[in-house]
C-alpha positions as semicolon CSV with decimal commas, in nm:
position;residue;x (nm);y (nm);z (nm)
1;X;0,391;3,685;1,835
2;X;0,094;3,452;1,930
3;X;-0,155;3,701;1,692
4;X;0,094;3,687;1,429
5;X;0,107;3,331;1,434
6;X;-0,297;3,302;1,485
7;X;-0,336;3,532;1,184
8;X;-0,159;3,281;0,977
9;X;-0,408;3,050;1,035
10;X;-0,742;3,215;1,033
11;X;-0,940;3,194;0,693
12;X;-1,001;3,570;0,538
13;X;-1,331;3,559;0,416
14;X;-1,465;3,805;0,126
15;X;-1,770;3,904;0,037
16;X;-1,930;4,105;-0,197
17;X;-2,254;4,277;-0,069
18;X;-2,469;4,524;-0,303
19;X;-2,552;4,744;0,060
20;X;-2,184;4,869;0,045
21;X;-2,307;5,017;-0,321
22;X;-2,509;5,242;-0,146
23;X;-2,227;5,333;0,061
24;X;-1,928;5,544;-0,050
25;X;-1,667;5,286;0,014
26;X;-1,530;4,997;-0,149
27;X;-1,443;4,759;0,132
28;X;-1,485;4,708;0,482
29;X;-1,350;4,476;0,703
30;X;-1,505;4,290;1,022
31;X;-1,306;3,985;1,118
32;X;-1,251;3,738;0,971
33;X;-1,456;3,913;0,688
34;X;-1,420;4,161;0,425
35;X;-1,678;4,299;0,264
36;X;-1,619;4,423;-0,116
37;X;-1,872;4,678;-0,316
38;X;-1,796;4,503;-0,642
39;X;-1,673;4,122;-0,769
40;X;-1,436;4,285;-0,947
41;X;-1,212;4,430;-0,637
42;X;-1,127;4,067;-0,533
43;X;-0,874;4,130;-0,768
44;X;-0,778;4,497;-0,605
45;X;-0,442;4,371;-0,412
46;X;-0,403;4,722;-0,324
47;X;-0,767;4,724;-0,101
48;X;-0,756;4,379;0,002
49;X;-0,413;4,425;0,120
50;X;-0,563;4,760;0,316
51;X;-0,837;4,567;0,469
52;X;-0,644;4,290;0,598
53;X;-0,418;4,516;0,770
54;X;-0,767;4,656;0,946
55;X;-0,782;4,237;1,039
56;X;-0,471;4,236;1,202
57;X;-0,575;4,544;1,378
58;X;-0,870;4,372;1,497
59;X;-0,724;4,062;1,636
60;X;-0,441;4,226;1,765
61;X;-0,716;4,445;2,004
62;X;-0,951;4,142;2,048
63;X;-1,209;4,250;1,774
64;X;-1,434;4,446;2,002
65;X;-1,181;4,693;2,147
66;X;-1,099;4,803;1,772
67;X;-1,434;4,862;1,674
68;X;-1,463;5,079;2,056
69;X;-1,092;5,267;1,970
70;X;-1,226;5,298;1,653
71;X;-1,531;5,506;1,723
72;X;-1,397;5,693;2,022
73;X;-1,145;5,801;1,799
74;X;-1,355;5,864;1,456
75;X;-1,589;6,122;1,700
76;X;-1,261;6,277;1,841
77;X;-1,104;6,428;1,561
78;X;-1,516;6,472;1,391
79;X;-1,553;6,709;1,677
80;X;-1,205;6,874;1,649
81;X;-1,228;6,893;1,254
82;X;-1,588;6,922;1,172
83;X;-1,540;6,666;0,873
84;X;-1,650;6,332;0,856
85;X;-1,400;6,277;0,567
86;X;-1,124;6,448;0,741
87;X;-1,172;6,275;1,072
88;X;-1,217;5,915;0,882
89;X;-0,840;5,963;0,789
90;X;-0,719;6,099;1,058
91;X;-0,793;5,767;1,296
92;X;-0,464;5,611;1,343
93;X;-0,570;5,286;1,224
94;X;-0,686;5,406;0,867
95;X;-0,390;5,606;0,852
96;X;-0,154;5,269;0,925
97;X;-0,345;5,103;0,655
98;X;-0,320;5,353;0,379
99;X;0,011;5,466;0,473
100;X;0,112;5,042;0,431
101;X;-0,127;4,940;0,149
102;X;0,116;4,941;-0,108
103;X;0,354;4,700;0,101
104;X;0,253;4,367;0,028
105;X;0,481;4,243;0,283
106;X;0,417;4,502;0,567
107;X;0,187;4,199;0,744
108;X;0,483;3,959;0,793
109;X;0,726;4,235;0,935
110;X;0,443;4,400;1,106
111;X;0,512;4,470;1,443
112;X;0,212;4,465;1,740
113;X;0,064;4,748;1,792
114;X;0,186;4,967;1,497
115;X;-0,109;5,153;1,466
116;X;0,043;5,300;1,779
117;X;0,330;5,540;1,523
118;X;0,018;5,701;1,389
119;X;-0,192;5,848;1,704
């Protein structure tokens, strides 16, 4: 409950940067930013909604230990699957935040650790 409640009050900060149009994705987060490819996708609730779900994520596993899990896992299913693409959407915490994006109240019913239902 203490991250939920922390979450409330941390500022999300976005930002649009022209190296994520060389990039073949449209937002990234790393707390307490999120990056955006174009101005436009400020106004992509959908997307925002996704990447703040990555933010909980982070604080939930202290920042650095999601960006660790995140790898370990990315390079886990590359290996098993042979495609970057494949193994992108296989990591538990992408598929908690596409699987959720839709649900613009998933955040405030939420529970800790959900990414755990999708290893």
């Amino acid at each position: 409950m203490l991250v939920k409640k922390l979450f409330i009050f941390v500022t999300m900060i976005i930002v649009c940067q022209k190296p994520l149009k060389k990039l073949k994705i449209n937002g990234i987060a790393f707390f307490p930013f999120i990056f955006i490819r174009k101005p436009e996708d400020k106004e992509n609730n959908v997307l925002i909604n996704h990447e703040k779900i990555h933010l909980r994520q982070q604080l939930e596993m202290l920042i650095i230990f999601f960006y660790i899990f995140y790898v370990i896992e990315y390079y886990y299913w590359f290996f098993k699957l042979k495609d970057g693409y494949l193994a992108y959407r296989r990591i538990s915490f992408e598929r908690e935040a596409y699987a959720n994006e839709n649900n613009f109240n998933y955040l405030k019913k939420r529970k800790f650790w959900n990414f755990r239902k999708y290893l």
